[in-house]
PDB file of C-alpha atoms and ligand atoms in Angstrom:
ATOM      1  CA  MET A  21      22.895  -3.290   7.797  1.00 93.00           C
ATOM      2  CA  SER A  22      20.081  -5.104   5.937  1.00 97.00           C
ATOM      3  CA  VAL A  23      17.259  -3.445   4.043  1.00 98.00           C
ATOM      4  CA  TYR A  24      13.730  -4.861   4.262  1.00 98.00           C
ATOM      5  CA  ALA A  25      10.575  -3.910   2.404  1.00 98.00           C
ATOM      6  CA  VAL A  26       7.351  -4.972   4.096  1.00 98.00           C
ATOM      7  CA  TYR A  27       4.177  -3.894   2.363  1.00 98.00           C
ATOM      8  CA  PHE A  28       0.500  -4.590   1.921  1.00 98.00           C
ATOM      9  CA  SER A  29       0.113  -4.329  -1.818  1.00 98.00           C
ATOM     10  CA  PRO A  30      -3.013  -5.814  -3.378  1.00 98.00           C
ATOM     11  CA  THR A  31      -2.379  -4.718  -6.974  1.00 98.00           C
ATOM     12  CA  GLY A  32       1.378  -4.134  -7.002  1.00 98.00           C
ATOM     13  CA  ALA A  33       1.820  -0.342  -6.990  1.00 98.00           C
ATOM     14  CA  THR A  34       2.780  -0.168  -3.311  1.00 98.00           C
ATOM     15  CA  GLU A  35       5.224  -3.019  -3.836  1.00 98.00           C
ATOM     16  CA  ALA A  36       6.783  -1.218  -6.814  1.00 98.00           C
ATOM     17  CA  VAL A  37       7.235   2.004  -4.825  1.00 98.00           C
ATOM     18  CA  ALA A  38       8.616   0.198  -1.751  1.00 98.00           C
ATOM     19  CA  MET A  39      11.073  -1.796  -3.875  1.00 98.00           C
ATOM     20  CA  THR A  40      12.213   1.338  -5.722  1.00 98.00           C
ATOM     21  CA  ILE A  41      13.054   2.976  -2.403  1.00 98.00           C
ATOM     22  CA  ALA A  42      14.631  -0.127  -0.865  1.00 98.00           C
ATOM     23  CA  GLY A  43      16.521  -0.911  -4.083  1.00 98.00           C
ATOM     24  CA  ALA A  44      18.090   2.538  -4.075  1.00 98.00           C
ATOM     25  CA  MET A  45      19.405   1.840  -0.570  1.00 98.00           C
ATOM     26  CA  SER A  46      20.794  -1.640  -1.100  1.00 97.00           C
ATOM     27  CA  GLN A  47      21.367  -4.194  -3.847  1.00 96.00           C
ATOM     28  CA  GLU A  48      19.977  -6.888  -1.598  1.00 96.00           C
ATOM     29  CA  VAL A  49      16.466  -6.388  -0.257  1.00 97.00           C
ATOM     30  CA  TYR A  50      14.372  -8.782   1.862  1.00 96.00           C
ATOM     31  CA  SER A  51      10.754  -8.280   0.871  1.00 97.00           C
ATOM     32  CA  MET A  52       7.361  -9.444   2.110  1.00 97.00           C
ATOM     33  CA  ASN A  53       3.861  -8.739   0.803  1.00 98.00           C
ATOM     34  CA  LEU A  54       1.504  -9.002   3.760  1.00 97.00           C
ATOM     35  CA  CYS A  55      -1.387  -9.543   1.318  1.00 97.00           C
ATOM     36  CA  ASP A  56      -0.135 -13.095   0.908  1.00 96.00           C
ATOM     37  CA  ARG A  57      -1.948 -14.965   3.654  1.00 92.00           C
ATOM     38  CA  GLU A  58       0.979 -17.293   4.319  1.00 91.00           C
ATOM     39  CA  MET A  59       3.375 -14.386   5.030  1.00 89.00           C
ATOM     40  CA  LYS A  60       4.019 -13.776   8.713  1.00 87.00           C
ATOM     41  CA  GLY A  61       5.635 -10.560   9.905  1.00 85.00           C
ATOM     42  CA  ASP A  62       6.943 -12.287  13.040  1.00 86.00           C
ATOM     43  CA  SER A  63       9.177 -14.480  10.867  1.00 88.00           C
ATOM     44  CA  LEU A  64      11.450 -11.480  10.217  1.00 92.00           C
ATOM     45  CA  SER A  65      14.241 -10.772  12.617  1.00 88.00           C
ATOM     46  CA  LEU A  66      15.121  -7.095  12.487  1.00 96.00           C
ATOM     47  CA  GLY A  67      17.786  -5.257  14.453  1.00 97.00           C
ATOM     48  CA  ALA A  68      18.769  -1.670  15.217  1.00 97.00           C
ATOM     49  CA  GLU A  69      21.210  -1.496  12.282  1.00 97.00           C
ATOM     50  CA  ASP A  70      18.521  -2.438   9.761  1.00 98.00           C
ATOM     51  CA  ILE A  71      16.252  -0.277   7.636  1.00 98.00           C
ATOM     52  CA  CYS A  72      12.693  -1.339   6.901  1.00 98.00           C
ATOM     53  CA  ILE A  73      10.393   0.254   4.346  1.00 98.00           C
ATOM     54  CA  LEU A  74       6.834  -0.088   5.676  1.00 98.00           C
ATOM     55  CA  ALA A  75       4.367   0.619   2.902  1.00 98.00           C
ATOM     56  CA  ALA A  76       0.586   0.598   2.544  1.00 98.00           C
ATOM     57  CA  PRO A  77      -1.954   2.086   0.145  1.00 98.00           C
ATOM     58  CA  ALA A  78      -4.507   4.687   1.232  1.00 98.00           C
ATOM     59  CA  PHE A  79      -7.966   3.157   1.424  1.00 97.00           C
ATOM     60  CA  GLY A  80     -10.307   6.034   2.222  1.00 96.00           C
ATOM     61  CA  GLY A  81      -7.365   7.923   3.730  1.00 97.00           C
ATOM     62  CA  ARG A  82      -6.466   5.054   6.114  1.00 98.00           C
ATOM     63  CA  ILE A  83      -4.345   1.948   5.820  1.00 98.00           C
ATOM     64  CA  PRO A  84      -6.404  -1.087   4.736  1.00 97.00           C
ATOM     65  CA  THR A  85      -8.154  -2.588   7.779  1.00 95.00           C
ATOM     66  CA  ALA A  86      -6.914  -6.071   6.906  1.00 95.00           C
ATOM     67  CA  SER A  87      -3.292  -4.904   7.034  1.00 97.00           C
ATOM     68  CA  VAL A  88      -3.313  -3.556  10.599  1.00 97.00           C
ATOM     69  CA  GLU A  89      -2.888  -6.844  12.469  1.00 96.00           C
ATOM     70  CA  ARG A  90      -0.385  -8.086   9.907  1.00 96.00           C
ATOM     71  CA  PHE A  91       1.895  -5.076  10.340  1.00 97.00           C
ATOM     72  CA  GLN A  92       1.481  -5.389  14.109  1.00 97.00           C
ATOM     73  CA  GLU A  93       3.121  -8.833  14.020  1.00 96.00           C
ATOM     74  CA  LEU A  94       6.469  -7.207  13.166  1.00 97.00           C
ATOM     75  CA  SER A  95       9.125  -6.654  15.817  1.00 97.00           C
ATOM     76  CA  GLY A  96      11.166  -3.600  14.935  1.00 97.00           C
ATOM     77  CA  ASN A  97      13.825  -4.019  17.648  1.00 97.00           C
ATOM     78  CA  GLY A  98      15.013  -0.463  16.987  1.00 97.00           C
ATOM     79  CA  ALA A  99      15.248  -0.826  13.190  1.00 98.00           C
ATOM     80  CA  LYS A 100      14.843   2.426  11.229  1.00 98.00           C
ATOM     81  CA  ALA A 101      11.459   2.639   9.523  1.00 98.00           C
ATOM     82  CA  VAL A 102      10.659   4.559   6.359  1.00 98.00           C
ATOM     83  CA  LEU A 103       6.893   4.935   6.081  1.00 98.00           C
ATOM     84  CA  VAL A 104       5.284   4.904   2.653  1.00 98.00           C
ATOM     85  CA  ALA A 105       1.667   5.719   1.865  1.00 98.00           C
ATOM     86  CA  THR A 106       0.755   5.212  -1.776  1.00 98.00           C
ATOM     87  CA  TYR A 107      -2.357   6.893  -3.095  1.00 97.00           C
ATOM     88  CA  GLY A 108      -4.274   7.227  -6.316  1.00 96.00           C
ATOM     89  CA  ASN A 109      -3.981  10.982  -6.766  1.00 95.00           C
ATOM     90  CA  ARG A 110      -6.858  11.909  -4.413  1.00 95.00           C
ATOM     91  CA  GLU A 111      -5.441  12.220  -0.856  1.00 96.00           C
ATOM     92  CA  TYR A 112      -3.718  10.030   1.747  1.00 97.00           C
ATOM     93  CA  GLU A 113      -5.004  11.841   4.846  1.00 97.00           C
ATOM     94  CA  ASP A 114      -4.231   9.661   7.926  1.00 98.00           C
ATOM     95  CA  THR A 115      -2.625   6.688   6.156  1.00 98.00           C
ATOM     96  CA  MET A 116       0.931   7.591   7.123  1.00 98.00           C
ATOM     97  CA  VAL A 117       0.204   8.603  10.705  1.00 98.00           C
ATOM     98  CA  GLU A 118      -1.672   5.319  11.239  1.00 98.00           C
ATOM     99  CA  LEU A 119       1.344   3.481   9.879  1.00 98.00           C
ATOM    100  CA  GLU A 120       3.555   5.548  12.181  1.00 98.00           C
ATOM    101  CA  ASP A 121       1.555   4.521  15.257  1.00 98.00           C
ATOM    102  CA  ILE A 122       1.836   0.858  14.286  1.00 98.00           C
ATOM    103  CA  ALA A 123       5.576   1.202  13.602  1.00 98.00           C
ATOM    104  CA  LEU A 124       6.221   2.861  16.977  1.00 98.00           C
ATOM    105  CA  GLY A 125       4.101   0.210  18.712  1.00 97.00           C
ATOM    106  CA  CYS A 126       6.247  -2.490  17.080  1.00 97.00           C
ATOM    107  CA  GLY A 127       9.508  -0.927  18.250  1.00 97.00           C
ATOM    108  CA  PHE A 128      10.701   0.833  15.082  1.00 98.00           C
ATOM    109  CA  VAL A 129      12.432   4.220  14.988  1.00 98.00           C
ATOM    110  CA  VAL A 130      10.591   6.242  12.345  1.00 98.00           C
ATOM    111  CA  VAL A 131      13.070   8.270  10.273  1.00 98.00           C
ATOM    112  CA  ALA A 132      11.193   9.384   7.158  1.00 98.00           C
ATOM    113  CA  GLY A 133       7.855   9.364   5.356  1.00 98.00           C
ATOM    114  CA  ILE A 134       6.827   9.321   1.715  1.00 98.00           C
ATOM    115  CA  ALA A 135       3.413   9.813   0.148  1.00 98.00           C
ATOM    116  CA  ALA A 136       3.768   8.446  -3.361  1.00 98.00           C
ATOM    117  CA  ILE A 137       1.326   8.914  -6.231  1.00 97.00           C
ATOM    118  CA  THR A 138       0.239   5.779  -8.066  1.00 97.00           C
ATOM    119  CA  GLU A 139      -2.409   4.783 -10.506  1.00 97.00           C
ATOM    120  CA  HIS A 140      -5.770   4.527  -8.694  1.00 96.00           C
ATOM    121  CA  SER A 141      -6.385   0.791  -8.399  1.00 97.00           C
ATOM    122  CA  ILE A 142     -10.150   1.122  -8.854  1.00 96.00           C
ATOM    123  CA  ALA A 143     -10.376   4.040 -11.293  1.00 94.00           C
ATOM    124  CA  ARG A 144      -7.150   3.595 -13.273  1.00 93.00           C
ATOM    125  CA  GLU A 145      -7.733   6.750 -15.325  1.00 93.00           C
ATOM    126  CA  PHE A 146      -6.626   8.696 -12.229  1.00 94.00           C
ATOM    127  CA  GLY A 147      -2.884   8.766 -11.612  1.00 93.00           C
ATOM    128  CA  ALA A 148      -2.477   6.829 -14.877  1.00 94.00           C
ATOM    129  CA  GLY A 149       1.151   5.894 -15.548  1.00 95.00           C
ATOM    130  CA  ARG A 150       2.332   6.944 -12.063  1.00 96.00           C
ATOM    131  CA  PRO A 151       4.879   6.456 -10.735  1.00 97.00           C
ATOM    132  CA  ASN A 152       6.488   7.712 -13.952  1.00 97.00           C
ATOM    133  CA  ALA A 153      10.226   8.095 -14.658  1.00 98.00           C
ATOM    134  CA  GLU A 154      10.281  11.470 -12.929  1.00 97.00           C
ATOM    135  CA  ASP A 155       8.605  10.013  -9.816  1.00 98.00           C
ATOM    136  CA  VAL A 156      11.105   7.143  -9.734  1.00 98.00           C
ATOM    137  CA  ALA A 157      14.010   9.615  -9.917  1.00 98.00           C
ATOM    138  CA  VAL A 158      12.510  11.625  -7.027  1.00 98.00           C
ATOM    139  CA  LEU A 159      12.031   8.475  -4.932  1.00 98.00           C
ATOM    140  CA  LYS A 160      15.586   7.263  -5.561  1.00 98.00           C
ATOM    141  CA  GLU A 161      17.141  10.625  -4.735  1.00 98.00           C
ATOM    142  CA  PHE A 162      15.097  10.818  -1.536  1.00 98.00           C
ATOM    143  CA  SER A 163      16.154   7.296  -0.559  1.00 98.00           C
ATOM    144  CA  LEU A 164      19.786   8.409  -0.659  1.00 98.00           C
ATOM    145  CA  ALA A 165      18.940  11.458   1.468  1.00 98.00           C
ATOM    146  CA  ILE A 166      17.360   9.103   4.034  1.00 98.00           C
ATOM    147  CA  LEU A 167      20.531   6.981   4.110  1.00 97.00           C
ATOM    148  CA  LYS A 168      22.609  10.131   4.642  1.00 97.00           C
ATOM    149  CA  LYS A 169      20.336  11.213   7.496  1.00 98.00           C
ATOM    150  CA  ILE A 170      20.656   7.809   9.186  1.00 97.00           C
ATOM    151  CA  LYS A 171      24.446   7.857   8.852  1.00 96.00           C
ATOM    152  CA  GLU A 172      25.121  11.475   9.769  1.00 96.00           C
ATOM    153  CA  THR A 173      22.342  12.733  12.049  1.00 94.00           C
ATOM    154  CA  LYS A 174      21.858  12.135  15.757  1.00 93.00           C
ATOM    155  CA  ASP A 175      18.245  13.300  15.960  1.00 95.00           C
ATOM    156  CA  LEU A 176      16.395  10.984  13.575  1.00 97.00           C
ATOM    157  CA  SER A 177      12.907  12.254  14.425  1.00 96.00           C
ATOM    158  CA  VAL A 178      10.533  13.357  11.685  1.00 98.00           C
ATOM    159  CA  LYS A 179       7.102  14.991  11.666  1.00 98.00           C
ATOM    160  CA  ILE A 180       4.671  12.629   9.969  1.00 98.00           C
ATOM    161  CA  PRO A 181       1.504  14.258   8.571  1.00 98.00           C
ATOM    162  CA  GLY A 182      -1.996  13.197   9.595  1.00 98.00           C
ATOM    163  CA  ASP A 183      -4.549  13.562  12.379  1.00 97.00           C
ATOM    164  CA  ARG A 184      -5.370  11.601  15.506  1.00 97.00           C
ATOM    165  CA  PRO A 185      -8.037  10.407  15.915  1.00 97.00           C
ATOM    166  CA  TYR A 186      -7.891   9.129  12.337  1.00 98.00           C
ATOM    167  CA  LYS A 187     -10.654   9.875   9.881  1.00 96.00           C
ATOM    168  CA  THR A 188     -13.435   7.302   9.748  1.00 95.00           C
ATOM    169  CA  TYR A 189     -13.442   4.890   6.824  1.00 91.00           C
ATOM    170  CA  GLY A 190     -16.717   3.090   6.334  1.00 83.00           C
ATOM    171  CA  GLY A 191     -15.315   0.616   3.791  1.00 82.00           C
ATOM    172  CA  ALA A 192     -15.873   0.520   0.050  1.00 80.00           C
ATOM    173  CA  SER A 193     -19.381  -0.619  -0.793  1.00 83.00           C
ATOM    174  CA  MET A 194     -18.373  -2.453  -3.960  1.00 91.00           C
ATOM    175  CA  THR A 195     -17.300  -5.990  -4.715  1.00 94.00           C
ATOM    176  CA  PRO A 196     -15.760  -7.407  -7.892  1.00 95.00           C
ATOM    177  CA  LYS A 197     -17.502 -10.476  -9.266  1.00 92.00           C
ATOM    178  CA  GLY A 198     -16.536 -13.273 -11.643  1.00 92.00           C
ATOM    179  CA  ASN A 199     -17.977 -13.197 -15.160  1.00 91.00           C
ATOM    180  CA  HIS A 200     -18.547 -15.745 -17.955  1.00 93.00           C
ATOM    181  CA  LYS A 201     -14.812 -15.821 -18.836  1.00 95.00           C
ATOM    182  CA  CYS A 202     -13.953 -17.568 -15.519  1.00 95.00           C
ATOM    183  CA  VAL A 203     -12.268 -20.957 -16.032  1.00 95.00           C
ATOM    184  CA  GLY A 204     -12.243 -21.820 -12.331  1.00 95.00           C
ATOM    185  CA  CYS A 205      -8.445 -21.807 -11.925  1.00 96.00           C
ATOM    186  CA  GLY A 206      -8.733 -20.512  -8.334  1.00 96.00           C
ATOM    187  CA  ALA A 207      -5.900 -17.951  -8.607  1.00 97.00           C
ATOM    188  CA  CYS A 208      -8.140 -15.177  -7.287  1.00 97.00           C
ATOM    189  CA  ALA A 209      -9.307 -17.289  -4.315  1.00 97.00           C
ATOM    190  CA  LYS A 210      -5.709 -18.150  -3.438  1.00 97.00           C
ATOM    191  CA  LYS A 211      -4.557 -14.535  -3.602  1.00 97.00           C
ATOM    192  CA  CYS A 212      -7.499 -12.757  -1.938  1.00 98.00           C
ATOM    193  CA  PRO A 213      -5.963 -11.288   1.242  1.00 98.00           C
ATOM    194  CA  VAL A 214      -9.115 -11.878   3.273  1.00 97.00           C
ATOM    195  CA  SER A 215     -10.385 -15.196   1.824  1.00 97.00           C
ATOM    196  CA  ALA A 216     -13.517 -13.604   0.407  1.00 97.00           C
ATOM    197  CA  ILE A 217     -13.570 -15.913  -2.636  1.00 97.00           C
ATOM    198  CA  PRO A 218     -14.551 -19.584  -2.193  1.00 95.00           C
ATOM    199  CA  MET A 219     -12.019 -21.975  -3.791  1.00 94.00           C
ATOM    200  CA  ASP A 220     -14.770 -24.207  -5.211  1.00 93.00           C
ATOM    201  CA  THR A 221     -16.960 -21.372  -6.585  1.00 92.00           C
ATOM    202  CA  PRO A 222     -14.483 -18.607  -7.440  1.00 92.00           C
ATOM    203  CA  ASN A 223     -16.958 -16.664  -9.542  1.00 88.00           C
ATOM    204  CA  GLN A 224     -18.676 -15.766  -6.243  1.00 89.00           C
ATOM    205  CA  THR A 225     -17.518 -13.202  -3.666  1.00 93.00           C
ATOM    206  CA  ASN A 226     -18.417 -12.827  -0.015  1.00 95.00           C
ATOM    207  CA  ALA A 227     -19.351  -9.140  -0.005  1.00 94.00           C
ATOM    208  CA  ASP A 228     -19.335  -9.004   3.813  1.00 94.00           C
ATOM    209  CA  VAL A 229     -15.642  -9.895   3.909  1.00 95.00           C
ATOM    210  CA  CYS A 230     -14.338  -8.255   0.707  1.00 96.00           C
ATOM    211  CA  ILE A 231     -12.280  -5.085   1.247  1.00 96.00           C
ATOM    212  CA  ALA A 232     -12.530  -4.054  -2.433  1.00 96.00           C
ATOM    213  CA  CYS A 233      -8.751  -4.180  -2.791  1.00 97.00           C
ATOM    214  CA  MET A 234      -8.908  -5.227  -6.494  1.00 98.00           C
ATOM    215  CA  ARG A 235      -6.267  -7.928  -6.088  1.00 98.00           C
ATOM    216  CA  CYS A 236      -8.520 -10.601  -7.616  1.00 97.00           C
ATOM    217  CA  VAL A 237      -9.128  -8.374 -10.640  1.00 97.00           C
ATOM    218  CA  SER A 238      -5.406  -7.838 -11.161  1.00 97.00           C
ATOM    219  CA  VAL A 239      -4.342 -11.494 -10.704  1.00 97.00           C
ATOM    220  CA  CYS A 240      -7.046 -13.118 -12.858  1.00 97.00           C
ATOM    221  CA  PRO A 241      -5.317 -14.370 -16.023  1.00 97.00           C
ATOM    222  CA  MET A 242      -8.611 -14.371 -17.957  1.00 97.00           C
ATOM    223  CA  GLY A 243      -9.807 -10.855 -17.188  1.00 95.00           C
ATOM    224  CA  ALA A 244     -12.781 -12.635 -15.650  1.00 96.00           C
ATOM    225  CA  ARG A 245     -13.337 -10.497 -12.562  1.00 95.00           C
ATOM    226  CA  ASP A 246     -14.507  -6.930 -12.559  1.00 94.00           C
ATOM    227  CA  LEU A 247     -16.635  -4.281 -10.925  1.00 94.00           C
ATOM    228  CA  SER A 248     -19.854  -3.548 -12.750  1.00 91.00           C
ATOM    229  CA  LYS A 249     -19.801  -0.694 -15.278  1.00 92.00           C
ATOM    230  CA  VAL A 250     -22.357   1.144 -13.139  1.00 92.00           C
ATOM    231  CA  MET A 251     -20.053   0.952 -10.110  1.00 92.00           C
ATOM    232  CA  LEU A 252     -17.029   2.117 -12.102  1.00 93.00           C
ATOM    233  CA  LEU A 253     -18.967   5.049 -13.492  1.00 94.00           C
ATOM    234  CA  ALA A 254     -20.146   5.990  -9.996  1.00 92.00           C
ATOM    235  CA  VAL A 255     -16.549   5.885  -8.689  1.00 91.00           C
ATOM    236  CA  HIS A 256     -15.356   7.988 -11.619  1.00 93.00           C
ATOM    237  CA  GLN A 257     -18.036  10.609 -11.008  1.00 94.00           C
ATOM    238  CA  LYS A 258     -17.247  10.705  -7.289  1.00 91.00           C
ATOM    239  CA  LEU A 259     -13.498  11.064  -7.753  1.00 92.00           C
ATOM    240  CA  LYS A 260     -13.116  13.147 -10.887  1.00 92.00           C
ATOM    241  CA  LYS A 261     -13.013  16.543  -9.177  1.00 90.00           C
ATOM    242  CA  ALA A 262     -10.473  15.491  -6.527  1.00 90.00           C
ATOM    243  CA  CYS A 263      -8.306  13.260  -8.732  1.00 89.00           C
ATOM    244  CA  SER A 264      -8.055  14.928 -12.124  1.00 83.00           C
ATOM    245  CA  VAL A 265      -5.159  17.327 -11.468  1.00 89.00           C
ATOM    246  CA  PRO A 266      -1.819  15.438 -11.193  1.00 91.00           C
ATOM    247  CA  LYS A 267      -0.253  15.733  -7.718  1.00 93.00           C
ATOM    248  CA  GLU A 268       3.316  15.578  -6.468  1.00 93.00           C
ATOM    249  CA  ASN A 269       4.968  13.003  -4.230  1.00 97.00           C
ATOM    250  CA  LYS A 270       5.396  14.334  -0.694  1.00 97.00           C
ATOM    251  CA  LEU A 271       8.597  13.708   1.229  1.00 98.00           C
ATOM    252  CA  PHE A 272       9.186  14.014   4.969  1.00 98.00           C
ATOM    253  CA  LEU A 273      12.648  13.843   6.505  1.00 97.00           C
TER     254      LEU A 273
HETATM  255  C1  LIG B 325     -10.756   0.455  -1.566  1.00 55.96           C
HETATM  256  C2  LIG B 325      -9.804   1.492  -2.081  1.00 55.96           C
HETATM  257  C3  LIG B 325      -9.782   2.741  -1.493  1.00 55.96           C
HETATM  258  C4  LIG B 325      -8.885   3.723  -1.970  1.00 55.96           C
HETATM  259  N1  LIG B 325      -8.857   4.948  -1.354  1.00 55.96           N
HETATM  260  C5  LIG B 325      -8.012   5.899  -1.817  1.00 55.96           C
HETATM  261  C6  LIG B 325      -7.928   7.170  -1.172  1.00 55.96           C
HETATM  262  O1  LIG B 325      -8.534   7.421  -0.134  1.00 55.96           O
HETATM  263  N2  LIG B 325      -7.129   8.129  -1.718  1.00 55.96           N
HETATM  264  C7  LIG B 325      -6.421   7.893  -2.866  1.00 55.96           C
HETATM  265  O2  LIG B 325      -5.783   8.823  -3.356  1.00 55.96           O
HETATM  266  N3  LIG B 325      -6.407   6.662  -3.451  1.00 55.96           N
HETATM  267  C8  LIG B 325      -7.174   5.668  -2.942  1.00 55.96           C
HETATM  268  N4  LIG B 325      -7.175   4.430  -3.518  1.00 55.96           N
HETATM  269  C9  LIG B 325      -6.161   4.122  -4.535  1.00 55.96           C
HETATM  270  C10 LIG B 325      -4.991   3.361  -3.913  1.00 55.96           C
HETATM  271  O3  LIG B 325      -4.540   3.972  -2.726  1.00 55.96           O
HETATM  272  C11 LIG B 325      -3.801   3.287  -4.880  1.00 55.96           C
HETATM  273  O4  LIG B 325      -4.214   2.885  -6.142  1.00 55.96           O
HETATM  274  C12 LIG B 325      -2.726   2.362  -4.308  1.00 55.96           C
HETATM  275  O5  LIG B 325      -1.508   2.655  -4.891  1.00 55.96           O
HETATM  276  C13 LIG B 325      -3.033   0.886  -4.551  1.00 55.96           C
HETATM  277  O6  LIG B 325      -1.926   0.125  -4.123  1.00 55.96           O
HETATM  278  P1  LIG B 325      -1.635  -1.350  -4.623  1.00 55.96           P
HETATM  279  O7  LIG B 325      -1.392  -1.274  -6.119  1.00 55.96           O
HETATM  280  O8  LIG B 325      -0.430  -1.743  -3.876  1.00 55.96           O
HETATM  281  O9  LIG B 325      -2.859  -2.147  -4.338  1.00 55.96           O
HETATM  282  C14 LIG B 325      -8.034   3.440  -3.068  1.00 55.96           C
HETATM  283  C15 LIG B 325      -8.067   2.164  -3.655  1.00 55.96           C
HETATM  284  C16 LIG B 325      -8.928   1.199  -3.174  1.00 55.96           C
HETATM  285  C17 LIG B 325      -8.924  -0.167  -3.792  1.00 55.96           C
HETATM  286  S1  LIG B 326      -8.592 -16.084 -11.361  1.00 55.96           S
HETATM  287 FE1  LIG B 326     -10.132 -15.576 -12.911  1.00 55.96          FE
HETATM  288  S2  LIG B 326     -10.387 -17.431 -14.125  1.00 55.96           S
HETATM  289 FE2  LIG B 326      -9.301 -18.028 -12.239  1.00 55.96          FE
HETATM  290  S3  LIG B 326     -10.985 -18.632 -10.834  1.00 55.96           S
HETATM  291 FE3  LIG B 326     -10.614 -16.474 -10.470  1.00 55.96          FE
HETATM  292  S4  LIG B 326     -12.074 -15.383 -11.804  1.00 55.96           S
HETATM  293 FE4  LIG B 326     -11.944 -17.490 -12.524  1.00 55.96          FE
HETATM  294  S1  LIG B 327     -12.589 -10.466  -3.313  1.00 55.96           S
HETATM  295 FE1  LIG B 327     -12.440  -8.428  -2.490  1.00 55.96          FE
HETATM  296  S2  LIG B 327     -10.873  -8.574  -0.879  1.00 55.96           S
HETATM  297 FE2  LIG B 327     -10.670 -10.418  -2.156  1.00 55.96          FE
HETATM  298  S3  LIG B 327      -9.107  -9.878  -3.664  1.00 55.96           S
HETATM  299 FE3  LIG B 327     -11.109  -9.380  -4.583  1.00 55.96          FE
HETATM  300  S4  LIG B 327     -11.440  -7.223  -4.106  1.00 55.96           S
HETATM  301 FE4  LIG B 327      -9.798  -7.977  -2.730  1.00 55.96          FE
END
């Protein structure tokens, strides 16, 4: 049995959660961040004995649009899939069920689901410090319960939460931009999952392509990319009612 973690993680929280779960199952984990444009899901060769953590962040209660085709390149070949939706303390709505449909379409057997609270990657005051030590302990304990289920149970089915048809996500109408601190190193352009930043003018952003994933903001070594203060304030105002009370991780087995 091999354990894989395949995730779309622009700013690292989804990766951290997926690796916590996978790491509790095995000391050796094969991992792939589908945000990296050179990563190809069809390069993995999975089999029925394997376990694969499939993880994506909620973007407006859905998986990020840019991740759909990348997850669809995977061939599950009967591998057991653990679905993970990370979310910034608002709600994950149809993120996990969308991931379930992709996993089933790729030939995985879905055995468990996890909705994990993380810091909100746009408004970091929400979910700040999550996952914390308590969350990590919960995730690790649940990972062992999943292993036990796979080893000891014949009926591996699980009820994954969410609605079909999925809720509509119109996209985030905000785009980070470079500021005067930019030294033109190109790290943001290289890491943007959708090539929205030109290599030769990386202080610009193609707003029509940008999915507002915040990866460029998190990878810039100079702190030279950000959303405007007006945008951040607007996001804070919009989210504060729904996001202020800390929520629990939700586990489905
Ligand atoms: C464009 C965008 C939309 C988001 N939508 C939601 C949402 O609907 N519900 C929520 O609770 N968090 C939402 N978040 C927060 C992310 O789901 C959360 O921070 C996630 O863990 C980010 O994962 P990453 O660190 O792997 O990029 C959103 C973040 C972004 C950038
Ligand atoms: S990573 Fe930062 S400093 Fe480097 S090109 Fe992008 S905005 Fe400029
Ligand atoms: S330009 Fe947009 S899509 Fe590209 S990394 Fe930045 S926020 Fe994400």
